[in-house]
Amino acid sequence: GHLLFSLLGHQDVVRDLSFAPNGSPILVSASRDKTLRVWDLSRDGRQVQVLSGHVQWVYCCSISPDCSMLCSAAGEKSALLWSMRSYTLIRRLEGHQSSVVSCDFSPDSALLVTASYDACVIMWDPYTGEQLRTLRHVPLHSTLDSSSEIHTSSLRSVCFSPEGLYLATVADDRLLRIWALEFRSPVAFAPMTNGLCCIYFPHGGFIATGTRDGHVQFWTAPRVLSSLKHLCRKALRTFLTTYQVLALPIPRKLKEFLTYRTF
């Protein structure tokens, strides 16, 4: 409970934080001052870099599991992808029709998902910038509350499951959705109101959600035994980029599978 560092530099509200997943003491902060800042906690919280490029508040930041990339989402129609090695902008990911507010990498760093107020999740290949799939949130006209109008489906949060086969999303239409990568429609729903964020339990099986009214809720999620095929893909993609896979002397269909062009 002792204060270790006060990291000073941001000029406005800090909205999100992301530690480097490889255990190194690097922290990235995202702020309403339209910047991201990189801090080295092994050097008394020294500020390593200021990343400028957004023109709106930065809502979300996510470091890839291999610690090579950083994605940031602000109140803009594009997400920004940064190099964690040179701290330079790699590319803008353009495809959404409204503000991008959440992003997350798959456990093997081979996929990146972004969620937007346009009610869509876009799945990207972060190495090439290619859009691989779009998941559209269609309102459910169900018995959840038949007496009132269905809310808009503006998305608030998206996250990958630990094994990388499922996604969870929270939207303003009062639903938590769980998606399987191989399908274009959700495999499970849960009714919730005022949802703002979601995250999987690191060992799977549960999802935690946070709401505007101060509640944290826990939900059961599908438990899955990964196929040997997916485990091999995940192991290979942990250290091979898309370009390295495409350069391998293997059949085209195998390359498509390893680069998630087929699920």
PDB file of N, CA and C in Angstrom, residues 154-250:
ATOM      1  N   SER A 154     -24.154   0.934 -29.953  1.00  0.00           N
ATOM      2  CA  SER A 154     -22.807   1.487 -29.830  1.00  0.00           C
ATOM      3  C   SER A 154     -21.961   0.620 -28.915  1.00  0.00           C
ATOM      4  N   LEU A 155     -20.806   0.243 -29.403  1.00  0.00           N
ATOM      5  CA  LEU A 155     -19.932  -0.637 -28.633  1.00  0.00           C
ATOM      6  C   LEU A 155     -19.122   0.138 -27.600  1.00  0.00           C
ATOM      7  N   ARG A 156     -18.828  -0.522 -26.494  1.00  0.00           N
ATOM      8  CA  ARG A 156     -18.045   0.083 -25.434  1.00  0.00           C
ATOM      9  C   ARG A 156     -16.731  -0.647 -25.198  1.00  0.00           C
ATOM     10  N   SER A 157     -16.716  -1.970 -25.398  1.00  0.00           N
ATOM     11  CA  SER A 157     -15.515  -2.729 -25.044  1.00  0.00           C
ATOM     12  C   SER A 157     -15.471  -4.047 -25.804  1.00  0.00           C
ATOM     13  N   VAL A 158     -14.254  -4.510 -26.091  1.00  0.00           N
ATOM     14  CA  VAL A 158     -14.035  -5.808 -26.726  1.00  0.00           C
ATOM     15  C   VAL A 158     -12.784  -6.430 -26.116  1.00  0.00           C
ATOM     16  N   CYS A 159     -12.798  -7.760 -25.950  1.00  0.00           N
ATOM     17  CA  CYS A 159     -11.604  -8.436 -25.428  1.00  0.00           C
ATOM     18  C   CYS A 159     -11.549  -9.873 -25.933  1.00  0.00           C
ATOM     19  N   PHE A 160     -10.334 -10.392 -26.061  1.00  0.00           N
ATOM     20  CA  PHE A 160     -10.095 -11.777 -26.464  1.00  0.00           C
ATOM     21  C   PHE A 160     -10.126 -12.695 -25.249  1.00  0.00           C
ATOM     22  N   SER A 161     -10.541 -13.940 -25.496  1.00  0.00           N
ATOM     23  CA  SER A 161     -10.426 -14.974 -24.468  1.00  0.00           C
ATOM     24  C   SER A 161      -8.970 -15.433 -24.388  1.00  0.00           C
ATOM     25  N   PRO A 162      -8.565 -16.070 -23.280  1.00  0.00           N
ATOM     26  CA  PRO A 162      -7.149 -16.429 -23.095  1.00  0.00           C
ATOM     27  C   PRO A 162      -6.593 -17.378 -24.144  1.00  0.00           C
ATOM     28  N   GLU A 163      -7.434 -18.273 -24.685  1.00  0.00           N
ATOM     29  CA  GLU A 163      -6.924 -19.198 -25.703  1.00  0.00           C
ATOM     30  C   GLU A 163      -7.037 -18.619 -27.108  1.00  0.00           C
ATOM     31  N   GLY A 164      -7.703 -17.478 -27.240  1.00  0.00           N
ATOM     32  CA  GLY A 164      -7.771 -16.794 -28.526  1.00  0.00           C
ATOM     33  C   GLY A 164      -8.835 -17.286 -29.470  1.00  0.00           C
ATOM     34  N   LEU A 165      -9.834 -18.017 -28.990  1.00  0.00           N
ATOM     35  CA  LEU A 165     -10.883 -18.544 -29.852  1.00  0.00           C
ATOM     36  C   LEU A 165     -12.218 -17.812 -29.711  1.00  0.00           C
ATOM     37  N   TYR A 166     -12.326 -16.943 -28.709  1.00  0.00           N
ATOM     38  CA  TYR A 166     -13.576 -16.222 -28.465  1.00  0.00           C
ATOM     39  C   TYR A 166     -13.307 -14.739 -28.247  1.00  0.00           C
ATOM     40  N   LEU A 167     -14.345 -13.946 -28.483  1.00  0.00           N
ATOM     41  CA  LEU A 167     -14.339 -12.528 -28.163  1.00  0.00           C
ATOM     42  C   LEU A 167     -15.532 -12.234 -27.263  1.00  0.00           C
ATOM     43  N   ALA A 168     -15.390 -11.258 -26.399  1.00  0.00           N
ATOM     44  CA  ALA A 168     -16.523 -10.736 -25.627  1.00  0.00           C
ATOM     45  C   ALA A 168     -16.683  -9.264 -25.978  1.00  0.00           C
ATOM     46  N   THR A 169     -17.937  -8.819 -26.120  1.00  0.00           N
ATOM     47  CA  THR A 169     -18.205  -7.410 -26.408  1.00  0.00           C
ATOM     48  C   THR A 169     -19.330  -6.904 -25.516  1.00  0.00           C
ATOM     49  N   VAL A 170     -19.231  -5.634 -25.168  1.00  0.00           N
ATOM     50  CA  VAL A 170     -20.268  -4.946 -24.393  1.00  0.00           C
ATOM     51  C   VAL A 170     -20.762  -3.778 -25.235  1.00  0.00           C
ATOM     52  N   ALA A 171     -22.090  -3.665 -25.372  1.00  0.00           N
ATOM     53  CA  ALA A 171     -22.685  -2.613 -26.187  1.00  0.00           C
ATOM     54  C   ALA A 171     -23.815  -1.930 -25.429  1.00  0.00           C
ATOM     55  N   ASP A 172     -24.255  -0.808 -25.977  1.00  0.00           N
ATOM     56  CA  ASP A 172     -25.306  -0.026 -25.332  1.00  0.00           C
ATOM     57  C   ASP A 172     -26.709  -0.613 -25.500  1.00  0.00           C
ATOM     58  N   ASP A 173     -26.821  -1.720 -26.201  1.00  0.00           N
ATOM     59  CA  ASP A 173     -28.147  -2.335 -26.352  1.00  0.00           C
ATOM     60  C   ASP A 173     -28.451  -3.297 -25.208  1.00  0.00           C
ATOM     61  N   ARG A 174     -27.696  -3.156 -24.108  1.00  0.00           N
ATOM     62  CA  ARG A 174     -27.933  -3.909 -22.868  1.00  0.00           C
ATOM     63  C   ARG A 174     -27.621  -5.396 -23.008  1.00  0.00           C
ATOM     64  N   LEU A 175     -26.584  -5.697 -23.785  1.00  0.00           N
ATOM     65  CA  LEU A 175     -26.206  -7.094 -23.966  1.00  0.00           C
ATOM     66  C   LEU A 175     -24.695  -7.268 -23.879  1.00  0.00           C
ATOM     67  N   LEU A 176     -24.288  -8.333 -23.210  1.00  0.00           N
ATOM     68  CA  LEU A 176     -22.929  -8.863 -23.312  1.00  0.00           C
ATOM     69  C   LEU A 176     -22.982  -9.982 -24.337  1.00  0.00           C
ATOM     70  N   ARG A 177     -22.140  -9.898 -25.358  1.00  0.00           N
ATOM     71  CA  ARG A 177     -22.117 -10.924 -26.399  1.00  0.00           C
ATOM     72  C   ARG A 177     -20.801 -11.693 -26.344  1.00  0.00           C
ATOM     73  N   ILE A 178     -20.874 -12.972 -26.645  1.00  0.00           N
ATOM     74  CA  ILE A 178     -19.682 -13.803 -26.784  1.00  0.00           C
ATOM     75  C   ILE A 178     -19.669 -14.360 -28.202  1.00  0.00           C
ATOM     76  N   TRP A 179     -18.562 -14.166 -28.888  1.00  0.00           N
ATOM     77  CA  TRP A 179     -18.409 -14.567 -30.283  1.00  0.00           C
ATOM     78  C   TRP A 179     -17.339 -15.646 -30.395  1.00  0.00           C
ATOM     79  N   ALA A 180     -17.562 -16.618 -31.258  1.00  0.00           N
ATOM     80  CA  ALA A 180     -16.517 -17.568 -31.644  1.00  0.00           C
ATOM     81  C   ALA A 180     -15.875 -17.060 -32.926  1.00  0.00           C
ATOM     82  N   LEU A 181     -14.566 -17.182 -33.051  1.00  0.00           N
ATOM     83  CA  LEU A 181     -13.873 -16.611 -34.198  1.00  0.00           C
ATOM     84  C   LEU A 181     -14.374 -17.156 -35.534  1.00  0.00           C
ATOM     85  N   GLU A 182     -14.792 -18.428 -35.539  1.00  0.00           N
ATOM     86  CA  GLU A 182     -15.174 -19.023 -36.827  1.00  0.00           C
ATOM     87  C   GLU A 182     -16.571 -18.646 -37.274  1.00  0.00           C
ATOM     88  N   PHE A 183     -17.337 -17.959 -36.412  1.00  0.00           N
ATOM     89  CA  PHE A 183     -18.707 -17.577 -36.778  1.00  0.00           C
ATOM     90  C   PHE A 183     -18.821 -16.060 -36.885  1.00  0.00           C
ATOM     91  N   ARG A 184     -19.841 -15.612 -37.609  1.00  0.00           N
ATOM     92  CA  ARG A 184     -20.078 -14.177 -37.761  1.00  0.00           C
ATOM     93  C   ARG A 184     -21.228 -13.690 -36.893  1.00  0.00           C
ATOM     94  N   SER A 185     -21.789 -14.577 -36.088  1.00  0.00           N
ATOM     95  CA  SER A 185     -22.864 -14.186 -35.175  1.00  0.00           C
ATOM     96  C   SER A 185     -22.515 -14.690 -33.780  1.00  0.00           C
ATOM     97  N   PRO A 186     -23.032 -14.054 -32.734  1.00  0.00           N
ATOM     98  CA  PRO A 186     -22.679 -14.447 -31.368  1.00  0.00           C
ATOM     99  C   PRO A 186     -23.135 -15.863 -31.040  1.00  0.00           C
ATOM    100  N   VAL A 187     -22.400 -16.517 -30.156  1.00  0.00           N
ATOM    101  CA  VAL A 187     -22.759 -17.859 -29.697  1.00  0.00           C
ATOM    102  C   VAL A 187     -23.430 -17.825 -28.336  1.00  0.00           C
ATOM    103  N   ALA A 188     -23.390 -16.655 -27.655  1.00  0.00           N
ATOM    104  CA  ALA A 188     -24.036 -16.532 -26.346  1.00  0.00           C
ATOM    105  C   ALA A 188     -24.317 -15.065 -26.067  1.00  0.00           C
ATOM    106  N   PHE A 189     -25.380 -14.825 -25.278  1.00  0.00           N
ATOM    107  CA  PHE A 189     -25.774 -13.479 -24.871  1.00  0.00           C
ATOM    108  C   PHE A 189     -26.007 -13.460 -23.368  1.00  0.00           C
ATOM    109  N   ALA A 190     -25.869 -12.279 -22.774  1.00  0.00           N
ATOM    110  CA  ALA A 190     -26.258 -12.086 -21.372  1.00  0.00           C
ATOM    111  C   ALA A 190     -26.819 -10.675 -21.245  1.00  0.00           C
ATOM    112  N   PRO A 191     -27.951 -10.521 -20.565  1.00  0.00           N
ATOM    113  CA  PRO A 191     -28.532  -9.187 -20.404  1.00  0.00           C
ATOM    114  C   PRO A 191     -27.798  -8.384 -19.338  1.00  0.00           C
ATOM    115  N   MET A 192     -27.366  -7.175 -19.681  1.00  0.00           N
ATOM    116  CA  MET A 192     -26.721  -6.293 -18.717  1.00  0.00           C
ATOM    117  C   MET A 192     -26.996  -4.848 -19.115  1.00  0.00           C
ATOM    118  N   THR A 193     -27.005  -3.972 -18.159  1.00  0.00           N
ATOM    119  CA  THR A 193     -27.276  -2.564 -18.434  1.00  0.00           C
ATOM    120  C   THR A 193     -26.080  -1.711 -18.038  1.00  0.00           C
ATOM    121  N   ASN A 194     -25.940  -0.598 -18.742  1.00  0.00           N
ATOM    122  CA  ASN A 194     -24.899   0.388 -18.432  1.00  0.00           C
ATOM    123  C   ASN A 194     -23.489  -0.182 -18.509  1.00  0.00           C
ATOM    124  N   GLY A 195     -23.257  -1.154 -19.386  1.00  0.00           N
ATOM    125  CA  GLY A 195     -21.940  -1.756 -19.496  1.00  0.00           C
ATOM    126  C   GLY A 195     -20.913  -0.815 -20.107  1.00  0.00           C
ATOM    127  N   LEU A 196     -19.698  -0.835 -19.559  1.00  0.00           N
ATOM    128  CA  LEU A 196     -18.616   0.010 -20.072  1.00  0.00           C
ATOM    129  C   LEU A 196     -17.366  -0.768 -20.449  1.00  0.00           C
ATOM    130  N   CYS A 197     -17.089  -1.877 -19.758  1.00  0.00           N
ATOM    131  CA  CYS A 197     -15.852  -2.594 -20.039  1.00  0.00           C
ATOM    132  C   CYS A 197     -16.023  -4.072 -19.719  1.00  0.00           C
ATOM    133  N   CYS A 198     -15.158  -4.886 -20.318  1.00  0.00           N
ATOM    134  CA  CYS A 198     -15.195  -6.330 -20.063  1.00  0.00           C
ATOM    135  C   CYS A 198     -13.790  -6.896 -20.178  1.00  0.00           C
ATOM    136  N   ILE A 199     -13.557  -7.996 -19.442  1.00  0.00           N
ATOM    137  CA  ILE A 199     -12.268  -8.671 -19.506  1.00  0.00           C
ATOM    138  C   ILE A 199     -12.448 -10.129 -19.116  1.00  0.00           C
ATOM    139  N   TYR A 200     -11.717 -11.006 -19.795  1.00  0.00           N
ATOM    140  CA  TYR A 200     -11.748 -12.432 -19.470  1.00  0.00           C
ATOM    141  C   TYR A 200     -10.848 -12.738 -18.280  1.00  0.00           C
ATOM    142  N   PHE A 201     -11.269 -13.705 -17.473  1.00  0.00           N
ATOM    143  CA  PHE A 201     -10.396 -14.288 -16.456  1.00  0.00           C
ATOM    144  C   PHE A 201      -9.204 -14.927 -17.187  1.00  0.00           C
ATOM    145  N   PRO A 202      -7.962 -14.729 -16.725  1.00  0.00           N
ATOM    146  CA  PRO A 202      -6.783 -15.205 -17.456  1.00  0.00           C
ATOM    147  C   PRO A 202      -6.776 -16.687 -17.786  1.00  0.00           C
ATOM    148  N   HIS A 203      -7.516 -17.513 -17.028  1.00  0.00           N
ATOM    149  CA  HIS A 203      -7.558 -18.943 -17.301  1.00  0.00           C
ATOM    150  C   HIS A 203      -8.860 -19.373 -17.964  1.00  0.00           C
ATOM    151  N   GLY A 204      -9.662 -18.393 -18.394  1.00  0.00           N
ATOM    152  CA  GLY A 204     -10.884 -18.699 -19.129  1.00  0.00           C
ATOM    153  C   GLY A 204     -12.039 -19.113 -18.239  1.00  0.00           C
ATOM    154  N   GLY A 205     -13.215 -19.199 -18.858  1.00  0.00           N
ATOM    155  CA  GLY A 205     -14.394 -19.672 -18.152  1.00  0.00           C
ATOM    156  C   GLY A 205     -15.237 -18.597 -17.516  1.00  0.00           C
ATOM    157  N   PHE A 206     -14.680 -17.387 -17.336  1.00  0.00           N
ATOM    158  CA  PHE A 206     -15.414 -16.301 -16.692  1.00  0.00           C
ATOM    159  C   PHE A 206     -15.101 -14.977 -17.376  1.00  0.00           C
ATOM    160  N   ILE A 207     -16.070 -14.074 -17.339  1.00  0.00           N
ATOM    161  CA  ILE A 207     -15.892 -12.715 -17.857  1.00  0.00           C
ATOM    162  C   ILE A 207     -16.343 -11.749 -16.772  1.00  0.00           C
ATOM    163  N   ALA A 208     -15.556 -10.710 -16.555  1.00  0.00           N
ATOM    164  CA  ALA A 208     -15.944  -9.636 -15.641  1.00  0.00           C
ATOM    165  C   ALA A 208     -16.342  -8.423 -16.467  1.00  0.00           C
ATOM    166  N   THR A 209     -17.416  -7.756 -16.044  1.00  0.00           N
ATOM    167  CA  THR A 209     -17.863  -6.537 -16.722  1.00  0.00           C
ATOM    168  C   THR A 209     -18.022  -5.425 -15.687  1.00  0.00           C
ATOM    169  N   GLY A 210     -17.737  -4.206 -16.126  1.00  0.00           N
ATOM    170  CA  GLY A 210     -17.914  -3.031 -15.275  1.00  0.00           C
ATOM    171  C   GLY A 210     -19.001  -2.144 -15.843  1.00  0.00           C
ATOM    172  N   THR A 211     -19.766  -1.496 -14.975  1.00  0.00           N
ATOM    173  CA  THR A 211     -20.917  -0.710 -15.411  1.00  0.00           C
ATOM    174  C   THR A 211     -20.818   0.737 -14.927  1.00  0.00           C
ATOM    175  N   ARG A 212     -21.626   1.594 -15.553  1.00  0.00           N
ATOM    176  CA  ARG A 212     -21.656   3.012 -15.182  1.00  0.00           C
ATOM    177  C   ARG A 212     -22.195   3.236 -13.772  1.00  0.00           C
ATOM    178  N   ASP A 213     -23.015   2.315 -13.281  1.00  0.00           N
ATOM    179  CA  ASP A 213     -23.626   2.516 -11.965  1.00  0.00           C
ATOM    180  C   ASP A 213     -22.795   1.900 -10.830  1.00  0.00           C
ATOM    181  N   GLY A 214     -21.525   1.599 -11.110  1.00  0.00           N
ATOM    182  CA  GLY A 214     -20.610   1.197 -10.043  1.00  0.00           C
ATOM    183  C   GLY A 214     -20.555  -0.280  -9.745  1.00  0.00           C
ATOM    184  N   HIS A 215     -21.136  -1.121 -10.593  1.00  0.00           N
ATOM    185  CA  HIS A 215     -21.148  -2.558 -10.341  1.00  0.00           C
ATOM    186  C   HIS A 215     -20.085  -3.277 -11.168  1.00  0.00           C
ATOM    187  N   VAL A 216     -19.525  -4.317 -10.601  1.00  0.00           N
ATOM    188  CA  VAL A 216     -18.712  -5.279 -11.340  1.00  0.00           C
ATOM    189  C   VAL A 216     -19.463  -6.598 -11.318  1.00  0.00           C
ATOM    190  N   GLN A 217     -19.696  -7.175 -12.490  1.00  0.00           N
ATOM    191  CA  GLN A 217     -20.458  -8.420 -12.586  1.00  0.00           C
ATOM    192  C   GLN A 217     -19.576  -9.512 -13.189  1.00  0.00           C
ATOM    193  N   PHE A 218     -19.854 -10.757 -12.797  1.00  0.00           N
ATOM    194  CA  PHE A 218     -19.096 -11.897 -13.305  1.00  0.00           C
ATOM    195  C   PHE A 218     -20.053 -12.841 -14.023  1.00  0.00           C
ATOM    196  N   TRP A 219     -19.600 -13.332 -15.164  1.00  0.00           N
ATOM    197  CA  TRP A 219     -20.430 -14.190 -16.012  1.00  0.00           C
ATOM    198  C   TRP A 219     -19.660 -15.448 -16.381  1.00  0.00           C
ATOM    199  N   THR A 220     -20.369 -16.545 -16.497  1.00  0.00           N
ATOM    200  CA  THR A 220     -19.721 -17.746 -17.018  1.00  0.00           C
ATOM    201  C   THR A 220     -19.556 -17.607 -18.525  1.00  0.00           C
ATOM    202  N   ALA A 221     -18.488 -18.153 -19.042  1.00  0.00           N
ATOM    203  CA  ALA A 221     -18.198 -18.095 -20.471  1.00  0.00           C
ATOM    204  C   ALA A 221     -17.910 -19.508 -20.962  1.00  0.00           C
ATOM    205  N   PRO A 222     -18.071 -19.758 -22.269  1.00  0.00           N
ATOM    206  CA  PRO A 222     -17.799 -21.100 -22.790  1.00  0.00           C
ATOM    207  C   PRO A 222     -16.370 -21.535 -22.486  1.00  0.00           C
ATOM    208  N   ARG A 223     -16.251 -22.740 -21.959  1.00  0.00           N
ATOM    209  CA  ARG A 223     -14.921 -23.335 -21.780  1.00  0.00           C
ATOM    210  C   ARG A 223     -14.626 -24.186 -23.007  1.00  0.00           C
ATOM    211  N   VAL A 224     -13.445 -24.057 -23.515  1.00  0.00           N
ATOM    212  CA  VAL A 224     -13.117 -24.742 -24.759  1.00  0.00           C
ATOM    213  C   VAL A 224     -11.773 -25.441 -24.623  1.00  0.00           C
ATOM    214  N   LEU A 225     -11.693 -26.616 -25.206  1.00  0.00           N
ATOM    215  CA  LEU A 225     -10.425 -27.336 -25.310  1.00  0.00           C
ATOM    216  C   LEU A 225      -9.881 -27.079 -26.708  1.00  0.00           C
ATOM    217  N   SER A 226      -8.810 -26.314 -26.785  1.00  0.00           N
ATOM    218  CA  SER A 226      -8.261 -25.945 -28.090  1.00  0.00           C
ATOM    219  C   SER A 226      -7.831 -27.175 -28.866  1.00  0.00           C
ATOM    220  N   SER A 227      -8.112 -27.159 -30.160  1.00  0.00           N
ATOM    221  CA  SER A 227      -7.670 -28.259 -31.017  1.00  0.00           C
ATOM    222  C   SER A 227      -6.155 -28.227 -31.155  1.00  0.00           C
ATOM    223  N   LEU A 228      -5.575 -29.372 -31.484  1.00  0.00           N
ATOM    224  CA  LEU A 228      -4.131 -29.429 -31.708  1.00  0.00           C
ATOM    225  C   LEU A 228      -3.744 -28.482 -32.846  1.00  0.00           C
ATOM    226  N   LYS A 229      -4.628 -28.372 -33.830  1.00  0.00           N
ATOM    227  CA  LYS A 229      -4.362 -27.494 -34.969  1.00  0.00           C
ATOM    228  C   LYS A 229      -4.235 -26.038 -34.510  1.00  0.00           C
ATOM    229  N   HIS A 230      -5.178 -25.599 -33.650  1.00  0.00           N
ATOM    230  CA  HIS A 230      -5.123 -24.221 -33.166  1.00  0.00           C
ATOM    231  C   HIS A 230      -3.915 -24.015 -32.255  1.00  0.00           C
ATOM    232  N   LEU A 231      -3.588 -25.000 -31.419  1.00  0.00           N
ATOM    233  CA  LEU A 231      -2.436 -24.869 -30.536  1.00  0.00           C
ATOM    234  C   LEU A 231      -1.138 -24.727 -31.330  1.00  0.00           C
ATOM    235  N   CYS A 232      -1.041 -25.463 -32.423  1.00  0.00           N
ATOM    236  CA  CYS A 232       0.145 -25.348 -33.287  1.00  0.00           C
ATOM    237  C   CYS A 232       0.212 -23.967 -33.934  1.00  0.00           C
ATOM    238  N   ARG A 233      -0.941 -23.503 -34.409  1.00  0.00           N
ATOM    239  CA  ARG A 233      -0.984 -22.166 -35.013  1.00  0.00           C
ATOM    240  C   ARG A 233      -0.592 -21.096 -34.000  1.00  0.00           C
ATOM    241  N   LYS A 234      -1.153 -21.207 -32.813  1.00  0.00           N
ATOM    242  CA  LYS A 234      -0.865 -20.230 -31.767  1.00  0.00           C
ATOM    243  C   LYS A 234       0.611 -20.229 -31.407  1.00  0.00           C
ATOM    244  N   ALA A 235       1.210 -21.423 -31.316  1.00  0.00           N
ATOM    245  CA  ALA A 235       2.628 -21.523 -30.980  1.00  0.00           C
ATOM    246  C   ALA A 235       3.504 -20.904 -32.071  1.00  0.00           C
ATOM    247  N   LEU A 236       3.158 -21.171 -33.321  1.00  0.00           N
ATOM    248  CA  LEU A 236       3.944 -20.621 -34.429  1.00  0.00           C
ATOM    249  C   LEU A 236       3.789 -19.111 -34.534  1.00  0.00           C
ATOM    250  N   ARG A 237       2.551 -18.619 -34.389  1.00  0.00           N
ATOM    251  CA  ARG A 237       2.309 -17.186 -34.557  1.00  0.00           C
ATOM    252  C   ARG A 237       2.831 -16.361 -33.393  1.00  0.00           C
ATOM    253  N   THR A 238       3.184 -17.014 -32.310  1.00  0.00           N
ATOM    254  CA  THR A 238       3.763 -16.284 -31.187  1.00  0.00           C
ATOM    255  C   THR A 238       5.114 -15.679 -31.561  1.00  0.00           C
ATOM    256  N   PHE A 239       5.826 -16.325 -32.497  1.00  0.00           N
ATOM    257  CA  PHE A 239       7.145 -15.791 -32.865  1.00  0.00           C
ATOM    258  C   PHE A 239       7.319 -15.564 -34.367  1.00  0.00           C
ATOM    259  N   LEU A 240       6.282 -15.821 -35.168  1.00  0.00           N
ATOM    260  CA  LEU A 240       6.365 -15.570 -36.610  1.00  0.00           C
ATOM    261  C   LEU A 240       5.373 -14.483 -37.014  1.00  0.00           C
ATOM    262  N   THR A 241       5.844 -13.478 -37.745  1.00  0.00           N
ATOM    263  CA  THR A 241       4.949 -12.460 -38.262  1.00  0.00           C
ATOM    264  C   THR A 241       4.197 -13.009 -39.473  1.00  0.00           C
ATOM    265  N   THR A 242       3.205 -12.270 -39.931  1.00  0.00           N
ATOM    266  CA  THR A 242       2.461 -12.676 -41.135  1.00  0.00           C
ATOM    267  C   THR A 242       3.394 -12.798 -42.328  1.00  0.00           C
ATOM    268  N   TYR A 243       4.298 -11.859 -42.483  1.00  0.00           N
ATOM    269  CA  TYR A 243       5.220 -11.897 -43.622  1.00  0.00           C
ATOM    270  C   TYR A 243       6.139 -13.113 -43.554  1.00  0.00           C
ATOM    271  N   GLN A 244       6.558 -13.482 -42.374  1.00  0.00           N
ATOM    272  CA  GLN A 244       7.411 -14.667 -42.230  1.00  0.00           C
ATOM    273  C   GLN A 244       6.647 -15.947 -42.550  1.00  0.00           C
ATOM    274  N   VAL A 245       5.368 -15.986 -42.169  1.00  0.00           N
ATOM    275  CA  VAL A 245       4.552 -17.149 -42.509  1.00  0.00           C
ATOM    276  C   VAL A 245       4.376 -17.254 -44.017  1.00  0.00           C
ATOM    277  N   LEU A 246       4.087 -16.132 -44.661  1.00  0.00           N
ATOM    278  CA  LEU A 246       3.867 -16.135 -46.105  1.00  0.00           C
ATOM    279  C   LEU A 246       5.126 -16.526 -46.880  1.00  0.00           C
ATOM    280  N   ALA A 247       6.286 -16.354 -46.267  1.00  0.00           N
ATOM    281  CA  ALA A 247       7.546 -16.707 -46.939  1.00  0.00           C
ATOM    282  C   ALA A 247       7.916 -18.175 -46.755  1.00  0.00           C
ATOM    283  N   LEU A 248       7.179 -18.914 -45.927  1.00  0.00           N
ATOM    284  CA  LEU A 248       7.498 -20.320 -45.692  1.00  0.00           C
ATOM    285  C   LEU A 248       7.179 -21.171 -46.924  1.00  0.00           C
ATOM    286  N   PRO A 249       7.983 -22.191 -47.202  1.00  0.00           N
ATOM    287  CA  PRO A 249       7.721 -23.088 -48.353  1.00  0.00           C
ATOM    288  C   PRO A 249       6.676 -24.152 -47.991  1.00  0.00           C
ATOM    289  N   ILE A 250       5.454 -23.707 -47.745  1.00  0.00           N
ATOM    290  CA  ILE A 250       4.365 -24.604 -47.355  1.00  0.00           C
ATOM    291  C   ILE A 250       3.164 -24.346 -48.256  1.00  0.00           C
TER     292      ILE A 250
END
